[in-house]
Coordinates of C-alpha atoms and ligand atoms in Angstrom, one line a residue:
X30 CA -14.9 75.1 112.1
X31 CA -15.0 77.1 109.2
X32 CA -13.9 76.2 105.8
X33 CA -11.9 77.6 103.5
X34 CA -12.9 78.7 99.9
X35 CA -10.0 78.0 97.9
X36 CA -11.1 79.7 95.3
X37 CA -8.0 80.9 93.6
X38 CA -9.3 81.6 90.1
X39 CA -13.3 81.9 89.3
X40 CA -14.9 80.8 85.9
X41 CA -18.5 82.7 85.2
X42 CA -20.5 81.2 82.1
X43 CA -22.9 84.4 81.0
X44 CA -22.0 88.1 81.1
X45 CA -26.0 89.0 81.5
X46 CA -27.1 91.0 84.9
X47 CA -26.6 88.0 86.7
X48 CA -22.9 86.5 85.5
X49 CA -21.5 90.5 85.4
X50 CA -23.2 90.9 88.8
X51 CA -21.2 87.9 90.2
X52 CA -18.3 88.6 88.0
X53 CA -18.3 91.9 90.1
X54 CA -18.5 90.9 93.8
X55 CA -15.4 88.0 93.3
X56 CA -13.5 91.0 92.0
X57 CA -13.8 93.5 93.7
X58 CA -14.8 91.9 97.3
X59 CA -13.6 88.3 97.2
X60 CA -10.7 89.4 95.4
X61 CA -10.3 86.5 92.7
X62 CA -9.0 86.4 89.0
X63 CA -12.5 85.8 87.0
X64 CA -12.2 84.5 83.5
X65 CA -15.9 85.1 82.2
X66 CA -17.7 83.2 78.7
X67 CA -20.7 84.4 76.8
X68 CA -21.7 83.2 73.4
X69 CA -22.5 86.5 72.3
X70 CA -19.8 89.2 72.3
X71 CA -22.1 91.9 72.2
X72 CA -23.5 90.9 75.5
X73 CA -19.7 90.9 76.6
X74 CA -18.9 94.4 75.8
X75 CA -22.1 95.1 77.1
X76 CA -21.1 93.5 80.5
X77 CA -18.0 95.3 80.8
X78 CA -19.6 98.7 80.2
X79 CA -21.4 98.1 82.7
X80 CA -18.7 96.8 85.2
X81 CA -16.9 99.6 84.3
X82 CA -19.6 101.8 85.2
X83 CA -20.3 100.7 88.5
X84 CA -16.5 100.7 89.2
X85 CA -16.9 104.3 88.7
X86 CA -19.6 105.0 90.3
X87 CA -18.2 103.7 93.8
X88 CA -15.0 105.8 93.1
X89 CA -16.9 108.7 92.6
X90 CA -18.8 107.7 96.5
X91 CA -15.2 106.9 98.1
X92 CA -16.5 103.6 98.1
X93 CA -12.7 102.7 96.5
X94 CA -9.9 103.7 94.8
X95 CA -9.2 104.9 91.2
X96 CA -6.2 102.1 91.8
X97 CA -8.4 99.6 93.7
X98 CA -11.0 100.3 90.8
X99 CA -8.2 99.6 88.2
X100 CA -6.8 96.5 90.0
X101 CA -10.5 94.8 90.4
X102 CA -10.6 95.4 86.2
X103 CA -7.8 94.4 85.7
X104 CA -8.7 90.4 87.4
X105 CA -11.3 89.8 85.0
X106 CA -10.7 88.8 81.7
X107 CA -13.3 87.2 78.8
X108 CA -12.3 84.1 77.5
X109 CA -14.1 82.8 74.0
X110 CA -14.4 79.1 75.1
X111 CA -15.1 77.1 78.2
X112 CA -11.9 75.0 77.7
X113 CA -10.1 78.0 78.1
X114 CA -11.0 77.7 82.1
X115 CA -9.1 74.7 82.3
X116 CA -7.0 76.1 85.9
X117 CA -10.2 77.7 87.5
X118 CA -11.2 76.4 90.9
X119 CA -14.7 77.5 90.2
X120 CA -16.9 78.1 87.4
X121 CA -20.7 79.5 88.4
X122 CA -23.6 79.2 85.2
X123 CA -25.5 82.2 85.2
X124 CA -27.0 81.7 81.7
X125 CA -30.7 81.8 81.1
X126 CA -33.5 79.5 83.2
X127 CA -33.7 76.9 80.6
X128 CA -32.3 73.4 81.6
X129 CA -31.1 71.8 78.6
X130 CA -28.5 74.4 77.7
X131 CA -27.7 74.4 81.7
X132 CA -27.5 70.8 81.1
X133 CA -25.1 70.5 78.3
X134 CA -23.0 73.2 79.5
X135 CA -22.4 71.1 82.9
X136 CA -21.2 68.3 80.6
X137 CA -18.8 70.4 78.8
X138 CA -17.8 72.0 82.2
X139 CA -17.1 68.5 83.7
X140 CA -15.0 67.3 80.7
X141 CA -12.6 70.4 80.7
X142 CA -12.1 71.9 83.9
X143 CA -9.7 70.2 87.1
X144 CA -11.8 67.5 88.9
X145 CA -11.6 68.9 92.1
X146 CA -13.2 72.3 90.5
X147 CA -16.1 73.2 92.0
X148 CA -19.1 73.5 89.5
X149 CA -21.8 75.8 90.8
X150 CA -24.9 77.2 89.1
X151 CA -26.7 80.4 89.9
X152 CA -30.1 78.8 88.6
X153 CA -33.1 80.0 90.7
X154 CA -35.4 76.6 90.3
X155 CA -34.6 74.4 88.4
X156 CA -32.9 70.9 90.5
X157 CA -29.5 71.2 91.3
X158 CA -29.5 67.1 91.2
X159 CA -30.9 67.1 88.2
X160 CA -28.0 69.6 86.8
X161 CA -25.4 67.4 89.3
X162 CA -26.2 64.4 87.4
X163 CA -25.8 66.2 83.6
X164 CA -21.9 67.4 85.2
X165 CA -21.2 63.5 84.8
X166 CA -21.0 64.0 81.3
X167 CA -22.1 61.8 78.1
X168 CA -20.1 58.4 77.9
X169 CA -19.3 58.4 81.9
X170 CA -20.3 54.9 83.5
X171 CA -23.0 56.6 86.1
X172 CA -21.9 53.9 88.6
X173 CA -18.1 54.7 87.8
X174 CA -16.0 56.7 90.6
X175 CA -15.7 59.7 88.0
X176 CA -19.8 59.9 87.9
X177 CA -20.1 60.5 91.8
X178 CA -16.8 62.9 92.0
X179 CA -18.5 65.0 88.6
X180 CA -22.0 65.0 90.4
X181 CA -20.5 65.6 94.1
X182 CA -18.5 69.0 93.3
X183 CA -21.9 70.5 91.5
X184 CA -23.9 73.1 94.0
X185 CA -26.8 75.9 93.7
X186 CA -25.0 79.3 94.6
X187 CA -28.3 82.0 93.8
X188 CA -27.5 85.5 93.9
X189 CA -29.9 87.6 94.0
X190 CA -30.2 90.8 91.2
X191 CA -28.4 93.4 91.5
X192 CA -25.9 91.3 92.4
X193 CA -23.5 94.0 94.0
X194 CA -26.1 95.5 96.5
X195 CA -28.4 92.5 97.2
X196 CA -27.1 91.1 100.5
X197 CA -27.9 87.3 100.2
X198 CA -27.0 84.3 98.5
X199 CA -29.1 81.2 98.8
X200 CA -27.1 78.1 98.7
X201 CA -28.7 74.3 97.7
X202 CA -27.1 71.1 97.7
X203 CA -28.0 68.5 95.3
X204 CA -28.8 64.7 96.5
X205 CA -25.1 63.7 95.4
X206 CA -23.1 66.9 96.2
X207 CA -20.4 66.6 99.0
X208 CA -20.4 68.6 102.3
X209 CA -17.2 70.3 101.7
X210 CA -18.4 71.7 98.4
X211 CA -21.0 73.2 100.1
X212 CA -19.0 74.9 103.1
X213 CA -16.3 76.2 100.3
X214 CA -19.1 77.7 98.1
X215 CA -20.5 79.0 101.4
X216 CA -17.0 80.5 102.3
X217 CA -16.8 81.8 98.8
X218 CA -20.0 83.6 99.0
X219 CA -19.0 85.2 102.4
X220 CA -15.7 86.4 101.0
X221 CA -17.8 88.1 98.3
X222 CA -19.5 89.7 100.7
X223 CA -22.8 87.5 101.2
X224 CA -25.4 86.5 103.9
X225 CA -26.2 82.8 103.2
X226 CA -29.0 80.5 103.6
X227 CA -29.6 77.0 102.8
X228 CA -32.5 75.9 100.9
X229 CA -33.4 72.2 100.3
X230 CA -33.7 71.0 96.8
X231 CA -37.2 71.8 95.8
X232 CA -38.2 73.9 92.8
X233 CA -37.9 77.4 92.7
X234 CA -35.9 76.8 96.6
X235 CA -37.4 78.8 99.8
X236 CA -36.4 82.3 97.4
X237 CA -38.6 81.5 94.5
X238 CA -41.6 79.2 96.5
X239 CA -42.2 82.5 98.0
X240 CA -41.5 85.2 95.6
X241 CA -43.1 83.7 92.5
X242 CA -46.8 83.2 93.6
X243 CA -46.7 86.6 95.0
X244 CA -45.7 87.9 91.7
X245 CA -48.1 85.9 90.0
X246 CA -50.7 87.1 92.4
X247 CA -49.7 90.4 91.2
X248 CA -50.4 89.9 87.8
X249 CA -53.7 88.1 88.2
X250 CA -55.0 90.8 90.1
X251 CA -54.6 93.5 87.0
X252 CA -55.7 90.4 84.2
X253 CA -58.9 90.6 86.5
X254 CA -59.3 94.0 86.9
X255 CA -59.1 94.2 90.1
X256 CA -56.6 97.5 90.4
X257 CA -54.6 99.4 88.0
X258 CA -50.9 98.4 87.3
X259 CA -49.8 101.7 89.4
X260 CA -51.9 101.0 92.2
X261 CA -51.0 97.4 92.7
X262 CA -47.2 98.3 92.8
X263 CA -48.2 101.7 94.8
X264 CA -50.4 98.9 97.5
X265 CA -46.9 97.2 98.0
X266 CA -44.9 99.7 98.3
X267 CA -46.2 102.4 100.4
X268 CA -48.3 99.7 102.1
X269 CA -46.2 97.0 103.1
X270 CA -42.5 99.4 102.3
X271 CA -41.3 97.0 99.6
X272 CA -38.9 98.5 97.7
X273 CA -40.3 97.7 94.1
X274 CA -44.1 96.8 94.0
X275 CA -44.2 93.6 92.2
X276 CA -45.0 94.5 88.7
X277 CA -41.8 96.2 88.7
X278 CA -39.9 93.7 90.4
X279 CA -40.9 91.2 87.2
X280 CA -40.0 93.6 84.9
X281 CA -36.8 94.1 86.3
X282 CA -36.2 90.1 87.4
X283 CA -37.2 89.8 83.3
X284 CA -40.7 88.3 82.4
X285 CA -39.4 85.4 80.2
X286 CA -37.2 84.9 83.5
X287 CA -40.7 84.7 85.9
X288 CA -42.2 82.7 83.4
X289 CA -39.5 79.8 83.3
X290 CA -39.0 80.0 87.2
X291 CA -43.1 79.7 87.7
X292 CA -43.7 76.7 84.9
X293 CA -40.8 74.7 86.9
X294 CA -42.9 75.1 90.0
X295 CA -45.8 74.3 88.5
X296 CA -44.2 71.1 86.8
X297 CA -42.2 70.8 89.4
X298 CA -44.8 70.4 92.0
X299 CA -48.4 69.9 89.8
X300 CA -49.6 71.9 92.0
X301 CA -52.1 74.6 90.4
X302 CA -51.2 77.2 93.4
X303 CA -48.3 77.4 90.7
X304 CA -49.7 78.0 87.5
X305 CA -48.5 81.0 85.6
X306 CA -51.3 83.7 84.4
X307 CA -52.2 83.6 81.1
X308 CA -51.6 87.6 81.1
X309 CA -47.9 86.9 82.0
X310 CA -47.6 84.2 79.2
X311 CA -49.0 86.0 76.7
X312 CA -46.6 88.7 77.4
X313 CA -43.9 86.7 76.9
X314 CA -45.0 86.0 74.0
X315 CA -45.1 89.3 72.3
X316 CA -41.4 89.4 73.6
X317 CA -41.9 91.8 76.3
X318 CA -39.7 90.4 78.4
X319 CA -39.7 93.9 81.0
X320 CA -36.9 96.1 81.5
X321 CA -34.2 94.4 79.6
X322 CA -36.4 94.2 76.4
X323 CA -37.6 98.1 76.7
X324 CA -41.6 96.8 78.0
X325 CA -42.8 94.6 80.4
X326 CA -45.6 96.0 82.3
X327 CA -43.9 99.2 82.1
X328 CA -42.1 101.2 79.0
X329 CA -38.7 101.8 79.3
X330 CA -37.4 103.8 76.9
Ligands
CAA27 N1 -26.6 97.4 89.9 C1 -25.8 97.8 90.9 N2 -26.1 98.7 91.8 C2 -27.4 99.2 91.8 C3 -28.3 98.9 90.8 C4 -27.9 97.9 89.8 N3 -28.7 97.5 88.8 N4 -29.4 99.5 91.0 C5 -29.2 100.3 92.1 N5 -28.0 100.1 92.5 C6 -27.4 100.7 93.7 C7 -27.3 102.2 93.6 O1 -26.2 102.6 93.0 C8 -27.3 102.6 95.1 O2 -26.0 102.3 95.6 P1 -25.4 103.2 96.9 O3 -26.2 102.8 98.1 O4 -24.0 102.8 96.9 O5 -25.7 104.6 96.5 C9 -28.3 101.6 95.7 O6 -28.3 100.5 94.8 C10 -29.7 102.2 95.9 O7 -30.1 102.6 94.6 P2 -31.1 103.8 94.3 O8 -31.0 104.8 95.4 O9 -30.8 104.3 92.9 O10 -32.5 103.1 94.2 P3 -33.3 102.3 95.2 O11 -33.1 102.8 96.6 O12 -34.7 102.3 94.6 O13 -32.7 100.9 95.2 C11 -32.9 98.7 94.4 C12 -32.7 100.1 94.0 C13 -31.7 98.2 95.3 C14 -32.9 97.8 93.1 C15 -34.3 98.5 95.2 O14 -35.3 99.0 94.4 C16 -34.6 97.1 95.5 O15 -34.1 96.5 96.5 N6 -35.5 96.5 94.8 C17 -35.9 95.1 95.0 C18 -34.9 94.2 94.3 C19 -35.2 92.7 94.5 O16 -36.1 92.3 95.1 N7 -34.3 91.9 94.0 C20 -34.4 90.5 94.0 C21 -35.1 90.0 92.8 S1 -35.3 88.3 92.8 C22 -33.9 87.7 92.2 O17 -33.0 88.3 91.8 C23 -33.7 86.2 92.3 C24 -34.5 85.4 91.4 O18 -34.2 84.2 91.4 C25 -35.5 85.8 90.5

């Protein structure tokens, strides 16, 4: 039987590619008011150019409406503080791959919004039980009946970038979340217009235990010398028909974002399969961070 959603208003913490990206499907396909946060208001207005721009975009293809475009605009709104989300049903973190600030914002999260809101991150490795247990919040009694309700409504929901043509969403339940969480956040990503899959708790989920070495493969092969940056992505693409070869799928995932994702497998798992290429952490730190950052392995200008 199938569950569902109630998700009547959604709360998104992060207006990067990832938050905007979600921001966008719950609009436009699932329909649902979206109060979005970001610390930086730059990164807001940002966001919304770019919502607004892909609004267009699928008017101009017939995709919608000029007043379908205006209505889905017209649901989201940017709130400065997470206590303003008080009455959502939903809040999903899309903030960066770093756990203490994903930490500390499920404690604030658990503190101001409704206890039966769901709280869902879009992190791509790090352990949603480990996040569950930080929604229980400083000063909670972790054997207390408010600790296992905080911890049981937390769930992975990973979307995958660009959020608005990528067709899956990778769902992962913590140790402590409850079954009906996960069927609504399920729903929820159907109504967006998702595939879903389930992934155990492990780090980096099936998504990132597969995507990540190959990258990091990638990237060892042109710190050896093996091939040139253009014919590794061309070996990819024209051989195997991926779509990006995988230098330019880092760069446009984000390098600092690779990075994090393949140190939490490799801490995760101490598994040296794992360990991240010294090319791709010196890279990092030169702040080349790919496309977003105007170099990666590539110049974008
Ligand atoms: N945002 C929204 N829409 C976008 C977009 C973006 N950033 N980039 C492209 N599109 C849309 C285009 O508008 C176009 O839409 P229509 O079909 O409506 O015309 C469609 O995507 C195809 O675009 P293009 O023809 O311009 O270019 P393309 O055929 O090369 O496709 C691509 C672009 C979809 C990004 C394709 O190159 C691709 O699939 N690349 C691989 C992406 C990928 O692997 N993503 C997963 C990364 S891993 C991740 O996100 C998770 C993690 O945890 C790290």
């Amino acid at each position: 039987m199938s569950v569902a959603h109630g998700i009547k208003r959604l709360g998104v913490l992060g207006a990067g590619q990832m938050g905007l990206g979600i921001a966008f499907v719950s609009a436009v396909h699932a329909r649902v008011p979206v109060l979005i946060n970001d610390h930086s208001p730059d990164q807001i207005k940002r966001g919304f150019a770019l919502f607004d721009k892909l609004l267009a975009k699928d008017v101009a293809k017939g995709k919608m409406t000029q007043t379908e475009a205006k209505e889905a605009r017209d649901r989201v709104q940017a709130v400065e503080s997470i206590a303003k989300m008080r009455d959502v049903d939903m809040c999903v973190e899309a903030v960066s791959e770093h756990f203490p600030l994903k930490s500390s914002l499920f404690s604030s999260l658990s503190t101001h919004l409704r206890p039966d809101a769901i709280l869902a991150s879009n992190t791509s490795s790090i352990s949603i039980t480990k996040i569950a247990a930080a929604a229980v919040g400083e000063g909670v009694d972790a054997k207390s009946s408010v600790a296992s309700k905080s911890a049981e409504r937390a769930v992975g929901i990973h979307f995958f970038n660009p959020v608005p043509v990528m067709k899956l969403v990778e769902l992962i339940s913590g140790l402590q979340t409850s079954p009906n969480v996960l069927d609504r956040a399920r729903a929820f990503a159907i109504a967006c217009g998702k595939e879903v899959t389930t992934s155990k708790d492990v780090p980096g989920f099936v998504s990132n235990a597969l995507l990540m070495p190959f990258i990091n493969e990638a990237i060892m092969c042109l710190e050896k010398g093996i091939a040139s940056r253009d014919d590794i992505d061309k070996t990819l693409k024209l051989g195997m028909n991926h779509p990006m070869g995988p230098l330019t799928l880092a760069d446009f995932i984000g390098l600092d974002t690779c990075l994090a994702i393949q140190r939490t497998l490799y801490e995760g798992t101490s598994d040296s399969k794992y360990r991240p290429s010294i090319l791709l952490e010196r890279m990092v730190d030169a702040g080349w961070h790919g496309k977003k950052s105007g170099r990666g392995f590539y110049e974008y200008p």
